[in-house]
mmCIF file of C-alpha atoms in Angstrom:
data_model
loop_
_atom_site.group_PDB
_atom_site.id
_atom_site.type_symbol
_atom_site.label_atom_id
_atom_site.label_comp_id
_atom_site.label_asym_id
_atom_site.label_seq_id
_atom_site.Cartn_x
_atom_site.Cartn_y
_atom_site.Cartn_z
ATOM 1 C CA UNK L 217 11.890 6.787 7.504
ATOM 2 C CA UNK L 218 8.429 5.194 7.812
ATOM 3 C CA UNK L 219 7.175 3.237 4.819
ATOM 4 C CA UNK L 220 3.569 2.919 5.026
ATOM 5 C CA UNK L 221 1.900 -0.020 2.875
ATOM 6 C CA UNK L 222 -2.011 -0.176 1.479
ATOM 7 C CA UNK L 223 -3.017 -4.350 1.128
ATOM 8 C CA UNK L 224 -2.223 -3.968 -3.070
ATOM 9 C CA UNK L 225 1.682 -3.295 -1.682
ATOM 10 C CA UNK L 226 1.181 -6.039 0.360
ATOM 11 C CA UNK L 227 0.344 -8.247 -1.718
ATOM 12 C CA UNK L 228 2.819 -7.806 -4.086
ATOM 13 C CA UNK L 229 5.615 -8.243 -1.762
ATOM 14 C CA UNK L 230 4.407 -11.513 -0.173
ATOM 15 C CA UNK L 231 3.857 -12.470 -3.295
ATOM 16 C CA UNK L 232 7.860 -11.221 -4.458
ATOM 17 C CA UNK L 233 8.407 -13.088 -1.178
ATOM 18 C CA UNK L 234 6.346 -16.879 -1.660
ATOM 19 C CA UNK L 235 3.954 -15.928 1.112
ATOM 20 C CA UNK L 236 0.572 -15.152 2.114
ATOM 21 C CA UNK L 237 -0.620 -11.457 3.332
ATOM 22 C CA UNK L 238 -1.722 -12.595 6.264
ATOM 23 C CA UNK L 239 2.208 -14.255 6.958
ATOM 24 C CA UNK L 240 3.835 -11.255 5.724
ATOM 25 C CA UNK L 241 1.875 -8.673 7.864
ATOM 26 C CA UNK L 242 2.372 -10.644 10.732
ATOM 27 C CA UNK L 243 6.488 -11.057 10.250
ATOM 28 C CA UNK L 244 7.058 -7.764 8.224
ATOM 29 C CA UNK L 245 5.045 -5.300 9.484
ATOM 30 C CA UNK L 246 4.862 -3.202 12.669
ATOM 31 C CA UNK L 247 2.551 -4.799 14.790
ATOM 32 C CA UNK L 248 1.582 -7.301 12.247
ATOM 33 C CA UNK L 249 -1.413 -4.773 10.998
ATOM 34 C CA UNK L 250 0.198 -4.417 7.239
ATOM 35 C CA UNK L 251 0.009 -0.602 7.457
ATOM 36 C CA UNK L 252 4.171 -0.166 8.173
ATOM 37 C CA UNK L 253 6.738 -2.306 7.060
ATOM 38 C CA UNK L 254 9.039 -2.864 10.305
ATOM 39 C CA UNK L 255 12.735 -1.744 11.112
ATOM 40 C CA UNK L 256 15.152 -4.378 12.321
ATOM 41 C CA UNK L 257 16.799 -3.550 15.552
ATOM 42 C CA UNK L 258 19.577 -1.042 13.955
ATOM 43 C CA UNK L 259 16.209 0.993 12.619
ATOM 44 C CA UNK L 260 16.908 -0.099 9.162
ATOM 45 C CA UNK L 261 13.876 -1.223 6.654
ATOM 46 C CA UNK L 262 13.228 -4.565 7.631
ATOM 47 C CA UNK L 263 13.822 -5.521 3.889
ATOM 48 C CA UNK L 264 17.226 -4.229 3.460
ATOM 49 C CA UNK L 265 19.750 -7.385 2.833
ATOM 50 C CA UNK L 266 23.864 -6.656 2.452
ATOM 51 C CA UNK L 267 23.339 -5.865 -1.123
ATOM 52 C CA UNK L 268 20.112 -3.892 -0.762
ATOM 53 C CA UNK L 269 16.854 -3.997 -1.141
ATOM 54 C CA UNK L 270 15.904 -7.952 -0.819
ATOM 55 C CA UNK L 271 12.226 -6.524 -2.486
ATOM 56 C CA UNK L 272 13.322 -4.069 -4.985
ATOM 57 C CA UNK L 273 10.828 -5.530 -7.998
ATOM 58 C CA UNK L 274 8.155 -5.381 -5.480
ATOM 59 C CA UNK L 275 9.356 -2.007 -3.888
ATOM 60 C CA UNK L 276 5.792 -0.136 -2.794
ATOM 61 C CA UNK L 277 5.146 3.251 -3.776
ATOM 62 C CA UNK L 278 7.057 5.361 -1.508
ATOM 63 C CA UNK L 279 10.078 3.724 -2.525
ATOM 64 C CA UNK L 280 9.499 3.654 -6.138
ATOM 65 C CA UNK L 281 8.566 7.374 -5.753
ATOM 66 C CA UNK L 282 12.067 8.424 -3.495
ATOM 67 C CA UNK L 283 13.818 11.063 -3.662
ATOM 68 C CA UNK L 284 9.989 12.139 -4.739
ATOM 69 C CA UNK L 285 7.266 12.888 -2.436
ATOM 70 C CA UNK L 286 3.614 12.411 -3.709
ATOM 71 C CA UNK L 287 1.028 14.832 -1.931
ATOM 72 C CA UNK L 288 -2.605 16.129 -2.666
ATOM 73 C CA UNK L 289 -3.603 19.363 -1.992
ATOM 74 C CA UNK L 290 -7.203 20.988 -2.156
ATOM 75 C CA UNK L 291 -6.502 23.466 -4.369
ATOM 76 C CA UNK L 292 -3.739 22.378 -6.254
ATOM 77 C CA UNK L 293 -4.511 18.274 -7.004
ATOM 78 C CA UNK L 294 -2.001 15.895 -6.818
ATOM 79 C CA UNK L 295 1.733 17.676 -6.103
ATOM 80 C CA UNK L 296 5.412 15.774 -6.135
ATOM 81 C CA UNK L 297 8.228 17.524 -4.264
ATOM 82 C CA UNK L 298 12.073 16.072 -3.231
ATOM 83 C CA UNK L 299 11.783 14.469 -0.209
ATOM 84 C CA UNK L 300 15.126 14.766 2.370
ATOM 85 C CA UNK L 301 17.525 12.477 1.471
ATOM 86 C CA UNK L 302 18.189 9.246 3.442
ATOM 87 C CA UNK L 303 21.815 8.469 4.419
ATOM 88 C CA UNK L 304 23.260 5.791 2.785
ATOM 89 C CA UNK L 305 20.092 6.347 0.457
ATOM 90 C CA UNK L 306 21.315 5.209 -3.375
ATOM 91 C CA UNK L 307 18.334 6.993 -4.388
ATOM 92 C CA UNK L 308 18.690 8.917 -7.545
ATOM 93 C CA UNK L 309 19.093 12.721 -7.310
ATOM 94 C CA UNK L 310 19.558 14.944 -10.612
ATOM 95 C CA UNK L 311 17.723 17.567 -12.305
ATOM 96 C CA UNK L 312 17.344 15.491 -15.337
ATOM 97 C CA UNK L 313 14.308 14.731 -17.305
ATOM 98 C CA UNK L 314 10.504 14.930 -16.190
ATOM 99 C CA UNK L 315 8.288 14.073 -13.051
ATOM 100 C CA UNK L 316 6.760 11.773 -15.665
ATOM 101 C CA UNK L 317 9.510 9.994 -17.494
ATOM 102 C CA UNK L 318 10.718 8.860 -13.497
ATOM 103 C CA UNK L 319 7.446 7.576 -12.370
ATOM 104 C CA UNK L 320 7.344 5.450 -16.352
ATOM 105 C CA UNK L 321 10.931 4.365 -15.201
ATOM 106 C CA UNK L 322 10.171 3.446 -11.774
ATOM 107 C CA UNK L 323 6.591 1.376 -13.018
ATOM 108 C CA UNK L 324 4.688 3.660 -10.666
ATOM 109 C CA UNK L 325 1.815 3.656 -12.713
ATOM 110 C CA UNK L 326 -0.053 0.633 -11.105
ATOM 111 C CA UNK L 327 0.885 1.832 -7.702
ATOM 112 C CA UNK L 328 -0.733 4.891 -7.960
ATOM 113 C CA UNK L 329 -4.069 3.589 -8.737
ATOM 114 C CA UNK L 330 -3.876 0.985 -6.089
ATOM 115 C CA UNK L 331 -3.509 3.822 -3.678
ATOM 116 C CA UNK L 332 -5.260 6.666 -5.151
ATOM 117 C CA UNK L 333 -8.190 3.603 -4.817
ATOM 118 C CA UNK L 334 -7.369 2.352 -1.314
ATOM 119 C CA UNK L 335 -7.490 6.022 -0.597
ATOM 120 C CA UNK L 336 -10.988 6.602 -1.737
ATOM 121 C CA UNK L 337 -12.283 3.475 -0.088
ATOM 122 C CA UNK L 338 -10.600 4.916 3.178
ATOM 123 C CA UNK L 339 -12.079 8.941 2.798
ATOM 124 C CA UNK L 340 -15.746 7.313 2.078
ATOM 125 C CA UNK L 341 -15.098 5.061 4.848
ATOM 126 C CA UNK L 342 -14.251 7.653 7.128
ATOM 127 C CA UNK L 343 -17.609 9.830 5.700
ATOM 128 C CA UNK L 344 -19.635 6.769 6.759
ATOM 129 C CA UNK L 345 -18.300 6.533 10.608
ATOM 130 C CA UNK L 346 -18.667 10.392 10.970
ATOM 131 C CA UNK L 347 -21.989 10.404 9.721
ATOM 132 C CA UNK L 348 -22.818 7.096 11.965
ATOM 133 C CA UNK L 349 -23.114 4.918 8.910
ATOM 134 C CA UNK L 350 -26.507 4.571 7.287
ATOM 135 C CA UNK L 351 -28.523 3.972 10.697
ATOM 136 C CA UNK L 352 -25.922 1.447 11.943
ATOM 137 C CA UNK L 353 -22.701 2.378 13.451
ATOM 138 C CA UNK L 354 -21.438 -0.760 14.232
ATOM 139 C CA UNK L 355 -21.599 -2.114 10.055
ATOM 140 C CA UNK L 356 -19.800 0.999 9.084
ATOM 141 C CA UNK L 357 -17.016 1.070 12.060
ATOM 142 C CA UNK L 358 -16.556 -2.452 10.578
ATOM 143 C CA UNK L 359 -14.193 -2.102 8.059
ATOM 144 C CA UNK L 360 -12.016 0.050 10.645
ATOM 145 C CA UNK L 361 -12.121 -2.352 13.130
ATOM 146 C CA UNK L 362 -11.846 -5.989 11.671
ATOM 147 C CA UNK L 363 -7.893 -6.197 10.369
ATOM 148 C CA UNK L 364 -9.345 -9.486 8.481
ATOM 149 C CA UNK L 365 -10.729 -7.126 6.084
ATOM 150 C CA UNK L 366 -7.610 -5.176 5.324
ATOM 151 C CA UNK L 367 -5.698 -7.988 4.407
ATOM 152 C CA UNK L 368 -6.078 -9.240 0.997
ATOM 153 C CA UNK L 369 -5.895 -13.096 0.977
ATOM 154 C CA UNK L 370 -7.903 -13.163 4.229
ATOM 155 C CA UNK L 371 -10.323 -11.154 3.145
ATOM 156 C CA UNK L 372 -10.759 -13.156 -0.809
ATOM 157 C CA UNK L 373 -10.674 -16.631 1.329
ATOM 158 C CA UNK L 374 -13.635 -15.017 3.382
ATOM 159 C CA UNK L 375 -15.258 -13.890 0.345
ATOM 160 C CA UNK L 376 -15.135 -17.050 -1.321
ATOM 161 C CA UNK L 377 -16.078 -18.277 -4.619
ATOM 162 C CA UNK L 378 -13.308 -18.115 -7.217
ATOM 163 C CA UNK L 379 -10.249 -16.206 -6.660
ATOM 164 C CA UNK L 380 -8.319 -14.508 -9.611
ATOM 165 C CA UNK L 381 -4.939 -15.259 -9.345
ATOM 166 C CA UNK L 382 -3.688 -11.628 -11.481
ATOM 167 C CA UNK L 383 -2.643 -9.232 -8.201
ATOM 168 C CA UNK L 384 -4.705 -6.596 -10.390
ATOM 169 C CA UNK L 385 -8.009 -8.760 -10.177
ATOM 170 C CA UNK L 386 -7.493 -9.745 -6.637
ATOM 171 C CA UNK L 387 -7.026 -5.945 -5.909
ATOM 172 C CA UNK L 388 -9.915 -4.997 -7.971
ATOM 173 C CA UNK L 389 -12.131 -8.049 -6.060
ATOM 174 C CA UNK L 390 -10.491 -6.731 -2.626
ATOM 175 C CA UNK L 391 -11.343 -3.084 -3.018
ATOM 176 C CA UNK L 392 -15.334 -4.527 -4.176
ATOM 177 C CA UNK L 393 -15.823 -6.121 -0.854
ATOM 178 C CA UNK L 394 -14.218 -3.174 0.484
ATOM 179 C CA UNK L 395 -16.942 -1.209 -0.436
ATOM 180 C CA UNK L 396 -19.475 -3.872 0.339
ATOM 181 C CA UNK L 397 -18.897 -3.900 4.043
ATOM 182 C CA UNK L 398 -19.134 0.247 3.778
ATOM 183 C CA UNK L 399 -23.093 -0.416 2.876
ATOM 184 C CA UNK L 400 -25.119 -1.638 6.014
ATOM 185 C CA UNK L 401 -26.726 -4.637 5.631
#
């Protein structure tokens, strides 16, 4: 199973971790890009220990969301749906309660803003390359091509000035320079 990351789930598990974004997406994710967390050489999560998860309070979204599947269709909005079960998953799997008292349980709440926002940054990104940016192609393939940009702490040290230290401010400051480097200069 792949388990893609946006740089807010990054954060919070170097953070659950004691490291930088820049260290962990260079040790825990595929190709050091922060966009997949890695498998270790049995093609298990690279952040499975003996007893489980070694990041479970810092889980990101997919794995709070599992056995759930979060999708958005044009017509029908946002959608959740069982996903196939993983073996030796210890996911839970009952009928019980609602779509919403699971995603209260599993604190998905600040997840799904983080990538329902790292989402729109992307799809207005992607507007900007396909219409060739504002007269200047190279400032709008930018954001695309500098990995710098994508991860967090890089990006805030770039940024400079002062740097909250609440992961919800540093998102929020993250996602603003986002945008920034979307508008040609």
């Amino acid at each position: 199973m792949r388990i893609q990351l946006n740089p807010y789930e990054v954060a919070r598990l170097a953070r659950h971790r004691g490291t930088t974004t820049t260290v962990f997406r260079r040790d825990a994710t595929v190709d050091g890009r922060g966009v997949e967390l890695r498998r270790d050489d049995d093609g298990g999560c690279v952040l499975l220990g003996e007893s489980g998860c070694t990041a479970h309070a810092a889980r990101p979204l997919v794995c709070r969301l599992y056995p759930l599947g979060r999708s958005f269709g044009a017509a029908d909005g946002e959608a959740f749906t069982h996903v196939v079960a993983q073996p030796g998953s210890a996911g839970e799997h009952h009928g019980r309660g609602t779509i919403g008292d699971f995603l209260e349980s599993q604190d998905a709440e600040p997840f799904i803003a983080a990538a329902d926002a790292y989402l729109a940054w992307l799809n207005a990104a992607m507007v900007q390359l396909r219409a060739g940016g504002a007269g200047d192609a190279a400032v709008a393939a930018a954001p695309l091509d500098d990995d710098s940009l994508l991860d967090m702490d890089a990006a805030l040290a770039a940024h400079g000035g002062d740097t909250p230290s609440d992961i919800e401010a540093r998102k929020d400051l993250h996602l603003a320079i986002l945008h920034r480097h979307l508008v040609p200069a």
